[in-house]
Coordinates of C-alpha atoms and ligand atoms in Angstrom, one line a residue:
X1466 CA -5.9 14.5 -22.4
X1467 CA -6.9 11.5 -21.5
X1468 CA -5.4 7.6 -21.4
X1469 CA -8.4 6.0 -22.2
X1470 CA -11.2 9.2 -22.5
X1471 CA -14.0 6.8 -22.9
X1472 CA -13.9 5.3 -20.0
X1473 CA -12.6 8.1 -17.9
X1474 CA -15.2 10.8 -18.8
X1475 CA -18.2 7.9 -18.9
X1476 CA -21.1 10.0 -17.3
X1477 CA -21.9 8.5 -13.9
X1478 CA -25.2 6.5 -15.3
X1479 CA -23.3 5.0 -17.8
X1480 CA -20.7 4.5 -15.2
X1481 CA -23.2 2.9 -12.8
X1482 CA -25.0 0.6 -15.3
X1483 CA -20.8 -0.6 -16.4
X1484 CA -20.5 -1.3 -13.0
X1485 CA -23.9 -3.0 -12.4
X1486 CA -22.6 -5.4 -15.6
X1487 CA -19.6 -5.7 -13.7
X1488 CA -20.8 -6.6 -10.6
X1489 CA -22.8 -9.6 -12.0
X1490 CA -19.9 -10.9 -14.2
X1491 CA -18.0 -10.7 -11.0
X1492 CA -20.3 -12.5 -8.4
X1493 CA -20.7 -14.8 -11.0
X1494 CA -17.1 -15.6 -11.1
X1495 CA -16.5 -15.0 -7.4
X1496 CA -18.4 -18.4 -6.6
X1497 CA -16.3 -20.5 -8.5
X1498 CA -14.0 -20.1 -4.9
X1499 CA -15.1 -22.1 -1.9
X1500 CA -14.7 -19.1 0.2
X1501 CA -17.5 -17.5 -1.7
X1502 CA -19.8 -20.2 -3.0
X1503 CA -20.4 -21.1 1.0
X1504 CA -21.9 -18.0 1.5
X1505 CA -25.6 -18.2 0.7
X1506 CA -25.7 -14.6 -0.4
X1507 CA -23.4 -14.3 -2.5
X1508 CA -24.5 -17.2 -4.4
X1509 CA -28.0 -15.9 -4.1
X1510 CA -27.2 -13.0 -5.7
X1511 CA -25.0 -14.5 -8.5
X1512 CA -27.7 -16.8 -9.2
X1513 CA -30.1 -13.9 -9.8
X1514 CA -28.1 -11.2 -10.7
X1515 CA -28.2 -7.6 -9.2
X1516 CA -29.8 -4.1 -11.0
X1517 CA -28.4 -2.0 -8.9
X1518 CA -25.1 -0.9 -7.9
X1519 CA -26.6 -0.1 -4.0
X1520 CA -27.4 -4.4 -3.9
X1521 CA -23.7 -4.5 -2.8
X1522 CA -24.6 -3.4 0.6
X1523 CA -26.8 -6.6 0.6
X1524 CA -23.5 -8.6 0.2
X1525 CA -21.2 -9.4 3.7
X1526 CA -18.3 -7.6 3.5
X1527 CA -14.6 -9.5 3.1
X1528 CA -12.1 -8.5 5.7
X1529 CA -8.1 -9.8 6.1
X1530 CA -8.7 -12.7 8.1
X1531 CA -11.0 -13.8 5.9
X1532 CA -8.4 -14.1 3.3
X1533 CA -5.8 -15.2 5.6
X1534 CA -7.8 -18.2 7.1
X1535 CA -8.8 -19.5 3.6
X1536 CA -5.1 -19.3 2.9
X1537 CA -3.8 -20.5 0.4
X1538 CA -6.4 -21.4 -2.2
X1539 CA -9.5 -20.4 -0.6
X1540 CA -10.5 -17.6 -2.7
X1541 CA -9.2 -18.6 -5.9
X1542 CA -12.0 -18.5 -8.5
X1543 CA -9.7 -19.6 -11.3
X1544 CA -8.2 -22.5 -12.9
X1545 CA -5.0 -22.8 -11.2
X1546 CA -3.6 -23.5 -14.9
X1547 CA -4.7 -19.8 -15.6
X1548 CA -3.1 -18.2 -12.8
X1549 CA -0.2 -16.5 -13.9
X1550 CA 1.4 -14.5 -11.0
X1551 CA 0.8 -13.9 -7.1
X1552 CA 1.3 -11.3 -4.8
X1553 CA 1.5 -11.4 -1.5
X1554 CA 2.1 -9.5 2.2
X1555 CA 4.8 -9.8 4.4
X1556 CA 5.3 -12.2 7.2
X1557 CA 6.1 -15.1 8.0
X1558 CA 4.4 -16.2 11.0
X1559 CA 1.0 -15.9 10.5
X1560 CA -0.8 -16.8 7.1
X1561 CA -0.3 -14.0 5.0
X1562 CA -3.0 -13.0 2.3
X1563 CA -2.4 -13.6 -1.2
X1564 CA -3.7 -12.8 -4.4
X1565 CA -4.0 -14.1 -7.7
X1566 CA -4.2 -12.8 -11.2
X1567 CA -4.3 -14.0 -14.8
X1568 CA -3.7 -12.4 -18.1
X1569 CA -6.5 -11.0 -18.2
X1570 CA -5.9 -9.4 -14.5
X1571 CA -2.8 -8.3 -15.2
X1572 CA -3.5 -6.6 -18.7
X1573 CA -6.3 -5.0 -16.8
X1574 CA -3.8 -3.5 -14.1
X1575 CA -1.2 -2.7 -16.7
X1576 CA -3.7 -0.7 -18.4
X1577 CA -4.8 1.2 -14.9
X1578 CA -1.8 2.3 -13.9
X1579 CA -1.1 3.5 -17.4
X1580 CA -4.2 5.4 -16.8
X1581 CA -3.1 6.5 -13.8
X1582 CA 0.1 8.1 -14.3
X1583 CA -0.9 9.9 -18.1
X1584 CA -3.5 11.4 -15.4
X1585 CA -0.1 12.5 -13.6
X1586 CA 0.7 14.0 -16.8
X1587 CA 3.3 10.8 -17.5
X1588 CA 3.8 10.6 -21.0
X1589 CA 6.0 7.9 -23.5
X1590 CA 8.3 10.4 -23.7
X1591 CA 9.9 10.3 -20.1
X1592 CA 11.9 8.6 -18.7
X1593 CA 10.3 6.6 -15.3
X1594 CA 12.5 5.4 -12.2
X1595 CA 10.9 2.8 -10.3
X1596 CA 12.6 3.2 -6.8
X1597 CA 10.3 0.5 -5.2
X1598 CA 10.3 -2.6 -4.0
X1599 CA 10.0 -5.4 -6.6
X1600 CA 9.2 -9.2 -6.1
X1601 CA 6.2 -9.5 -4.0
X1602 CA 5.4 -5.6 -3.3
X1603 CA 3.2 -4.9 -5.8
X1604 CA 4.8 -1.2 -6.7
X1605 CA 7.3 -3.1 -8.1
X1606 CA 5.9 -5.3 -10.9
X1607 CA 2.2 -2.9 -10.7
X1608 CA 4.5 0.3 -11.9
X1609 CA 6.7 -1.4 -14.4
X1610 CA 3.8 -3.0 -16.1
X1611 CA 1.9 0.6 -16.5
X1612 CA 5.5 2.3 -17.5
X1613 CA 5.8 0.1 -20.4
X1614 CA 2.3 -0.1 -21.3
X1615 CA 2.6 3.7 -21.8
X1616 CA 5.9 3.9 -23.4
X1617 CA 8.0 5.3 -21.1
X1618 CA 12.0 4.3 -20.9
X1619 CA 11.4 2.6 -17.6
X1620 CA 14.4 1.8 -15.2
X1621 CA 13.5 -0.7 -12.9
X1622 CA 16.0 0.7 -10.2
X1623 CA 14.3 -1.5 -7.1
X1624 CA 14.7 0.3 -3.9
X1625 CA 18.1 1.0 -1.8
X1626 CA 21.5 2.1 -2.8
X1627 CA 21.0 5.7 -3.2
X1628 CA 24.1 6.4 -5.0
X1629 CA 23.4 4.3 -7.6
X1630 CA 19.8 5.8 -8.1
X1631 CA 21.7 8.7 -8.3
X1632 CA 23.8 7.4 -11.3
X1633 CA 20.5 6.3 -12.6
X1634 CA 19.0 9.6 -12.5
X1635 CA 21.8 11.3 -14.0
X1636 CA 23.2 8.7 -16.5
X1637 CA 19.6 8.7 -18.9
X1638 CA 17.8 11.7 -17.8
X1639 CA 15.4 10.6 -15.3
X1640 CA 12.4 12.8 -15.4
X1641 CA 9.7 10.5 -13.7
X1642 CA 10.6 8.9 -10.6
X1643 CA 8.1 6.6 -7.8
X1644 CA 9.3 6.4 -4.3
X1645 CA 8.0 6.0 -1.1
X1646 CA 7.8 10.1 0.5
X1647 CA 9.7 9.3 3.4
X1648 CA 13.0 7.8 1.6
X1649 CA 13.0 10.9 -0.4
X1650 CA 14.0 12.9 2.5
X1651 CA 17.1 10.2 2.6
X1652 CA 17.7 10.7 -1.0
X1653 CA 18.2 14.4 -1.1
X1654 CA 20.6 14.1 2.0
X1655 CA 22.8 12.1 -0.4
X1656 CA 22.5 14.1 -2.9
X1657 CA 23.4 17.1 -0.9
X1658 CA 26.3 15.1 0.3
X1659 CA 27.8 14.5 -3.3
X1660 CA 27.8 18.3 -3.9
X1661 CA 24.3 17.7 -5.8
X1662 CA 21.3 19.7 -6.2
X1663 CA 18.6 17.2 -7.6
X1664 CA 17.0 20.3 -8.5
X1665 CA 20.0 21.5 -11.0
X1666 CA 21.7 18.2 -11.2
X1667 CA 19.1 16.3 -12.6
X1668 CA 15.7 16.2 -14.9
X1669 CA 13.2 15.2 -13.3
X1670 CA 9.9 17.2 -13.5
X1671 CA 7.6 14.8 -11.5
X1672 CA 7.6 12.2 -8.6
X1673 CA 5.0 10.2 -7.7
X1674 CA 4.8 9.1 -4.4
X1675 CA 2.3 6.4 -2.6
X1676 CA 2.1 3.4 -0.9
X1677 CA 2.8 5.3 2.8
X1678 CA 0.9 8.2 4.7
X1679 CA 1.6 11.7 4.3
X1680 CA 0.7 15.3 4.7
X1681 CA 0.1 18.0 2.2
X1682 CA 3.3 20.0 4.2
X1683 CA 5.2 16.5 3.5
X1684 CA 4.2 16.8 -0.5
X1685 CA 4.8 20.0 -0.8
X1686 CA 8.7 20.0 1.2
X1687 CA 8.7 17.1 -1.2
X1688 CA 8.1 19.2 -4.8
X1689 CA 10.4 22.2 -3.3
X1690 CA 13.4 19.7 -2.4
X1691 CA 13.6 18.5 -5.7
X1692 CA 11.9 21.0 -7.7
X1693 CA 9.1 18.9 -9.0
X1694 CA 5.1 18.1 -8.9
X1695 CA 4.8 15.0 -6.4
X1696 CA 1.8 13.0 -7.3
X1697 CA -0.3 10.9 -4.6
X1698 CA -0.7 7.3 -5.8
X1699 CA -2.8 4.8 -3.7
X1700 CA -3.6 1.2 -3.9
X1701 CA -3.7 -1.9 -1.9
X1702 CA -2.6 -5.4 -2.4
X1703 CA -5.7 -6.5 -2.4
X1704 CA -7.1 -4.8 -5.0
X1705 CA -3.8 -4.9 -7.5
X1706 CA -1.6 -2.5 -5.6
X1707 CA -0.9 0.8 -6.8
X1708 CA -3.7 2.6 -9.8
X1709 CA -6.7 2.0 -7.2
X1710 CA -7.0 6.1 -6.9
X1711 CA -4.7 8.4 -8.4
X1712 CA -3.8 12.3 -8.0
X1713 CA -4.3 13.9 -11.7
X1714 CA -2.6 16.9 -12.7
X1715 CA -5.3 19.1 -10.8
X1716 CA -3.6 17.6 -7.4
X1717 CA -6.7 18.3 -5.4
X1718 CA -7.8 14.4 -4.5
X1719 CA -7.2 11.0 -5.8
X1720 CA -9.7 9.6 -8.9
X1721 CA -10.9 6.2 -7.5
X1722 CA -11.1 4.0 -10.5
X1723 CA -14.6 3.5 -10.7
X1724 CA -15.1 1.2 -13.9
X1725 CA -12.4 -1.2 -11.9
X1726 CA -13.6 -1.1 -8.1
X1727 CA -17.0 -0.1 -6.4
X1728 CA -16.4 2.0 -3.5
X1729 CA -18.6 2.6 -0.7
X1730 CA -17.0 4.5 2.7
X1731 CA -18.7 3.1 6.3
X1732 CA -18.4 4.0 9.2
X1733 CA -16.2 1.1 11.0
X1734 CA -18.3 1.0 14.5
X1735 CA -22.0 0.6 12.7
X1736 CA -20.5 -0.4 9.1
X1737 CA -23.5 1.6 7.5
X1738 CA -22.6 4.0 4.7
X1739 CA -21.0 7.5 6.5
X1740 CA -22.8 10.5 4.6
X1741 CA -21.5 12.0 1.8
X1742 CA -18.0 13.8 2.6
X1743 CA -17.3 12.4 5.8
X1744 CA -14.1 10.3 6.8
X1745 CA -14.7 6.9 7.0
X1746 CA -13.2 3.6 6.0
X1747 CA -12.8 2.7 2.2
X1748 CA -14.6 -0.5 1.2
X1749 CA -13.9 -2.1 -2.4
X1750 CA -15.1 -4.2 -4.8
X1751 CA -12.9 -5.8 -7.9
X1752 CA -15.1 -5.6 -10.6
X1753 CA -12.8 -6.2 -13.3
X1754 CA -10.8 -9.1 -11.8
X1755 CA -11.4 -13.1 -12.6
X1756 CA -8.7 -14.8 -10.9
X1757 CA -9.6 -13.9 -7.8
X1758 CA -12.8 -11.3 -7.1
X1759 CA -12.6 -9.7 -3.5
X1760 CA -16.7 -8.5 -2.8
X1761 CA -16.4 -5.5 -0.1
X1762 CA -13.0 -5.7 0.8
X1763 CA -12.7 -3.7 4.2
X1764 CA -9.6 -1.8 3.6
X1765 CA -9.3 -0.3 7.1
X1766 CA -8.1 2.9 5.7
X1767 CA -9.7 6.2 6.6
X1768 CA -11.1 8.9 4.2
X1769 CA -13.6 10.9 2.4
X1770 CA -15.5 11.6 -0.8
X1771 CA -14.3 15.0 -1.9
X1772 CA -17.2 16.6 -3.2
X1773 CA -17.4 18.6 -6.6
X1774 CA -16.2 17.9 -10.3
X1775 CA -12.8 17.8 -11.5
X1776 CA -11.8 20.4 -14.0
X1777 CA -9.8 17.9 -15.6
X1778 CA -13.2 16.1 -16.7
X1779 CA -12.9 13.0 -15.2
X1780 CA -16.0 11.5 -13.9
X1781 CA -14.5 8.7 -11.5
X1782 CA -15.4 10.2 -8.0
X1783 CA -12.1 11.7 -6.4
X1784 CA -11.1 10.6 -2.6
X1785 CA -9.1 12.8 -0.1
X1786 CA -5.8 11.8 1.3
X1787 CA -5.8 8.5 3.7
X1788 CA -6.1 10.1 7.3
X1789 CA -5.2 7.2 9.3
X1790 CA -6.6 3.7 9.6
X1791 CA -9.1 1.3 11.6
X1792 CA -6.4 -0.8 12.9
X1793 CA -2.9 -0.8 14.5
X1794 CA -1.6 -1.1 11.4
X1795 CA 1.7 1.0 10.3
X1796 CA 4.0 1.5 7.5
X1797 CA 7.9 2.0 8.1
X1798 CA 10.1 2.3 5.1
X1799 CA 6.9 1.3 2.8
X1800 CA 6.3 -2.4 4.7
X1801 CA 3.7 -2.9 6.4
X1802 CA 3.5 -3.8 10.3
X1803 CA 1.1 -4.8 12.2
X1804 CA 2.2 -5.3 16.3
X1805 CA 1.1 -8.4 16.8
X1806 CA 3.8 -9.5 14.3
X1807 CA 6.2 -8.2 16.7
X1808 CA 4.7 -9.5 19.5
X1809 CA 4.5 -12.8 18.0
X1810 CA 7.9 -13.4 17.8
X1811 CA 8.9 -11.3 21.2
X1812 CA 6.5 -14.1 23.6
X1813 CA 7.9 -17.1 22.0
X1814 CA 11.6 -16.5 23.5
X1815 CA 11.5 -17.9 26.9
X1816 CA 14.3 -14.6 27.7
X1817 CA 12.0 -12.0 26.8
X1818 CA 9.9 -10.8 29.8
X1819 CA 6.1 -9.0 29.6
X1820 CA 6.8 -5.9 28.0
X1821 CA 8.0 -4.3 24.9
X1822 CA 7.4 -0.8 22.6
X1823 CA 8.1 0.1 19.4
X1824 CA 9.2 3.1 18.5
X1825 CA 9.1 5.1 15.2
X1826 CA 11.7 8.2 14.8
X1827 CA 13.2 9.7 12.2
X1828 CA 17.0 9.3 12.4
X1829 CA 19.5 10.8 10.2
X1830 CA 16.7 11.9 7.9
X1831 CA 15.7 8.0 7.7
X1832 CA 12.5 6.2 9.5
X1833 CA 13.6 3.8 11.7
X1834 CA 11.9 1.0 13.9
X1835 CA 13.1 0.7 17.1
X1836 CA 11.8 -1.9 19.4
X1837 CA 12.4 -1.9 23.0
X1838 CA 12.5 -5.4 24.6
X1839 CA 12.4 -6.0 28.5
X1840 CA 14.6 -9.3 29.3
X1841 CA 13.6 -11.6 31.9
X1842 CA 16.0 -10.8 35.7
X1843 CA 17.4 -14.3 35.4
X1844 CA 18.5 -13.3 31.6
X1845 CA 19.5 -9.7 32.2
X1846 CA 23.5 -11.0 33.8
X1847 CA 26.7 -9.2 32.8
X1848 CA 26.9 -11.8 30.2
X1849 CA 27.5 -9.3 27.2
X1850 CA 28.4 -11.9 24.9
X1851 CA 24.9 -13.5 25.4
X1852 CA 23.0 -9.8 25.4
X1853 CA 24.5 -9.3 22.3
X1854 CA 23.8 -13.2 20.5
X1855 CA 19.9 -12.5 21.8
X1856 CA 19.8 -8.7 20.4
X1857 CA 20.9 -9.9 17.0
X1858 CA 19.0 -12.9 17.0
X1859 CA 15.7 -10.5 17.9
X1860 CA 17.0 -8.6 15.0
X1861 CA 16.9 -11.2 12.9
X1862 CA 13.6 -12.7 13.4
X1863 CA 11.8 -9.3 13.4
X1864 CA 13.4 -8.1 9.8
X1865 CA 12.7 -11.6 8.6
X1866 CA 8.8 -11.3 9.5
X1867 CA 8.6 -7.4 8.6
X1868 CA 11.3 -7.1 5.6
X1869 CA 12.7 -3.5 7.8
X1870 CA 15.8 -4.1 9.8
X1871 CA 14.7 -3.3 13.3
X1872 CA 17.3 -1.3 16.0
X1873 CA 16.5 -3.8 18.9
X1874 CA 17.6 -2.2 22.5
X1875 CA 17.1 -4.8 24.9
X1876 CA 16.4 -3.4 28.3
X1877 CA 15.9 -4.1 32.1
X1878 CA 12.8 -5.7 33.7
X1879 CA 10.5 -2.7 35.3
X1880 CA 12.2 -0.3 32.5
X1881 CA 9.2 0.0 30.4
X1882 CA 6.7 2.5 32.1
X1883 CA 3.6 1.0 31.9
X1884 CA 0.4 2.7 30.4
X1885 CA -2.6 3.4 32.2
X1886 CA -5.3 1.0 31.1
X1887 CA -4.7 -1.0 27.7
X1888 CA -0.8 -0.8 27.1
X1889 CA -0.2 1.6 24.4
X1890 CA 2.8 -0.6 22.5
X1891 CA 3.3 2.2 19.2
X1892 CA 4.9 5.6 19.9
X1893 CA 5.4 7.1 16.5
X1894 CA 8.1 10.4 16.5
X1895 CA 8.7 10.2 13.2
X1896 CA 8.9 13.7 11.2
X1897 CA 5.9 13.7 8.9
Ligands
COA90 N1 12.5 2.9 -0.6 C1 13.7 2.9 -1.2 N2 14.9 2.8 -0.5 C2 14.8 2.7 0.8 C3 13.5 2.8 1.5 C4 12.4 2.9 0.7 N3 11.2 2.8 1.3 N4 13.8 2.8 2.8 C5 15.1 2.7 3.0 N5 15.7 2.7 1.8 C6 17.1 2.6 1.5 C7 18.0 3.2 2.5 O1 18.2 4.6 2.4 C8 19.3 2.5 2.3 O2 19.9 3.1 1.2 P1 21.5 3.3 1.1 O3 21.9 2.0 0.4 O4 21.7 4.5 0.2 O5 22.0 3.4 2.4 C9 18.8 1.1 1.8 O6 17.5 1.3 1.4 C10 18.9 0.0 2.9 O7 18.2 0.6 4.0 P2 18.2 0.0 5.5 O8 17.5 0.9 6.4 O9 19.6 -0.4 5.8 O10 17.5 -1.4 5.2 P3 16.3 -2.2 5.9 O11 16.8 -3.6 6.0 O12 15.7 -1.6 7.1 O13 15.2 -2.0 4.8 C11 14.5 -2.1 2.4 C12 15.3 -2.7 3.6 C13 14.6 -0.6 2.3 C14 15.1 -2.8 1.2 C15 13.0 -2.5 2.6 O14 12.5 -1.7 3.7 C16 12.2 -2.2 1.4 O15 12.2 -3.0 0.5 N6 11.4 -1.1 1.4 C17 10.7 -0.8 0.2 C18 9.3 -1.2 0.3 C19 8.5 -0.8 -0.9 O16 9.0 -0.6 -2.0 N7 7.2 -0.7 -0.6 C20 6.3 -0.3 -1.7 C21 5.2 -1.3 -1.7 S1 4.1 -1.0 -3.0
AMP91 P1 0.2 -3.0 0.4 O1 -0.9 -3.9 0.3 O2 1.4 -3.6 1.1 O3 0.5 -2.4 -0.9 O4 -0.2 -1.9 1.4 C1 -1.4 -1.1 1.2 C2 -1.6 -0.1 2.2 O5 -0.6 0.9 2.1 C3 -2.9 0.6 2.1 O6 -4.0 -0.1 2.7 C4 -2.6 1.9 2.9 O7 -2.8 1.7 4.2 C5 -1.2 2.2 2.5 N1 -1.1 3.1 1.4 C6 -0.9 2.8 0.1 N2 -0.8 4.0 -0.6 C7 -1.0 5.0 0.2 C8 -1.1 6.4 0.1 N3 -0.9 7.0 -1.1 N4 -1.4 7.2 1.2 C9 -1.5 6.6 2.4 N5 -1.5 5.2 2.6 C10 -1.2 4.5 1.5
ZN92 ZN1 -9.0 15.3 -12.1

């Protein structure tokens, strides 16, 4: 059963010679934005079109700062009269990257992530929580738009307050739910605390759960806590958000959405193509966006071509789990971090001495950021009052670049140990 069989069970030429079309409609479009038409490849290419999908390597790749320094309307390739919606990353220190869509775009998404979850065996009978962030995350908005365009009864729950998801649940018979796998750890705690087993107290038969790392253990303590399947959803801002790859009911990879993205894996060091099966980082290419093409985005997450067909028929090449990533990058409570945010703010405040660490535990069965901050000798006094303005103020700035409420502990000069070599500033303790 299939969402829309055509396209999912295209044999790979077919699928190859769509994407080839693709490819040209999109480099076409592409130099309509100043951040593409400068680049005498691209519009070399455009101008004479490509006939094979292995051109792309012939194209320079498109990394974050690229976006972030053409910020904001760099890489628009659209009308701005067109545009109809943005979405954007955290932070509010540096620029942060932003993309555009039109109706077109958005119809197109709408229709992947309807895709995406009937592959999850989502049908428009259920009923679908969305227990996500809304407004600029993209699960928000991306998961709503597919719910709908499939049918479902979809609550729009947002994330937080997990009482009231509770209520949620219980009150219309949720039987899909999307989270984020480490709040679901939270979630069952609560549950267990009102007397409730989400496995007897409830309906649901299947969560899907994304936009963070985890391990098969983690799914699978997942799926026995609450007595469902849990499907792996994966997607990045920059190409949509979530219904990039997708788990179907097989649960043994994620379909990358071939007809919507070329995907090529490289190794980061040499950026040549890893061979077949080995980890590497994901590169992608919309091929079915106008507003704003991205032409070999480097995603900087790690993984692998899984070899082998799917029973379930699907052509679209299946990827394995995201292992890690090429950068510092990390996730805590589904928000994206990268250091150098935190660092940012931390050296600006004349009170704030050399060092600092952040450290990720798991604390009452919730992920927690906790940054420890060295203050300058002359600041560290008995002056409480003033320890206290400063730690809130820290607080404040960090959760307001970051969206996660930090636990600041502000600490003596010298209390840091220092690393060997190149200061190791992450320490991550968390559970899964
Ligand atoms: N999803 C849903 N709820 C979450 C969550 C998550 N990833 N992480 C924490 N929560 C819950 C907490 O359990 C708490 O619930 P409670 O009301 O039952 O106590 C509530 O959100 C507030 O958590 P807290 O830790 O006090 O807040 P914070 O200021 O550190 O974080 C969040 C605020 C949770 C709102 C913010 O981290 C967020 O929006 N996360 C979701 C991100 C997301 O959806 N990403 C997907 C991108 S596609
Ligand atoms: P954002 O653009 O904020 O949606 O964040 C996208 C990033 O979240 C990706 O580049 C990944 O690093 C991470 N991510 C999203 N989904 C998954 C997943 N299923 N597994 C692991 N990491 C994920
Ligand atoms: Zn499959």
């Amino acid at each position: 059963m299939y969402w829309e069989k055509e396209l999912e069970i295209l044999d790979r030429k077919s699928l190859e010679r769509l994407q080839v079309e693709r490819l040209n409609r999109t480099l076409l479009q592409a130099v309509n934005a100043p951040g593409y038409r400068r680049i005498p490849k691209i519009a070399a290419l455009a101008r004479s079109g490509i006939s094979s999908i292995e051109q792309l390597r012939e194209l320079p790749f498109t990394t974050k700062s690229d976006l972030r320094d053409n910020f904001p309307w760099g890489f628009l390739a659209a009308d701005k009269r067109d545009v109809v919606r943005l979405h954007s990353s955290s932070g509010t220190t540096g620029n942060p990257t932003v993309v555009y869509h039109n109706r077109h775009d958005l119809a197109s998404w709408a229709k992947l992530m309807a895709r995406s979850m009937f592959a999850a065996g989502v049908r428009d009978s259920d009923v679908f929580q969305n227990i996500c962030g809304y407004g600029l995350f993209t699960g928000g908005l991306g998961f709503q738009y597919g719910a709908e365009k499939l049918g479902c009864l979809s609550i729009p729950a947002g994330a937080g307050n997990s009482l009231r998801q509770i209520k949620l649940m219980r009150d219309f018979g949720t039987s899909v739910a999307h989270a984020i796998p480490s709040y679901l750890g939270r979630l069952f705690e609560v549950f267990k605390d009102e007397g409730l087993d989400p496995r007897r107290d409830t309906q649901l038969r299947t969560l899907i759960i994304g936009a963070e790392p985890h391990t098969e253990e983690h799914r699978q303590r997942i799926e026995e806590m609450f007595g469902v399947k849990a499907y792996n959803s994966f997607g990045l801002t920059e190409m949509n958000g979530p219904g990039v790859a997708f788990e179907c009911t097989e649960q043994n990879g994620l379909h990358i959405w071939e007809d919507a993205f070329a995907v090529e894996i490289i190794d980061p060091e040499s950026l040549q193509p890893v061979a077949d099966g080995e980890i590497g980082e994901l590169v992608m290419t919309t091929l079915d966006r106008q507003a704003m093409p991205v032409i070999r985005y480097r995603t900087r997450d790690l993984t692998r071509f899984l070899p082998g067909d799917c029973q379930c028929g699907r052509s679209h090449r299946r990827i394995d789990r995201i292992s890690g990533r090429s950068d510092d990058m990390f996730i805590v409570k589904g928000c994206n971090v990268f250091p150098m945010q935190v660092e940012g703010i931390l050296m600006k405040l004349p009170e704030v001495g050399d060092d600092y660490r952040i450290i990720l535990d798991t604390i009452a069965d919730q992920d927690e950021m906790i940054v420890e901050v060295e203050v300058k000798r002359e600041w560290f006094t008995g002056d409480l009052a003033f320890l206290d303005r400063l730690q809130r103020h820290i607080t404040r700035l960090i959760r307001d670049e970051v969206l996660v409420r930090p636990v600041v502990s502000l600490v003596e000069p010298g209390s840091i140990p220092k690393a060997e070599g190149k200061a190791i500033r992450v320490f991550d303790r968390r559970k899964n």
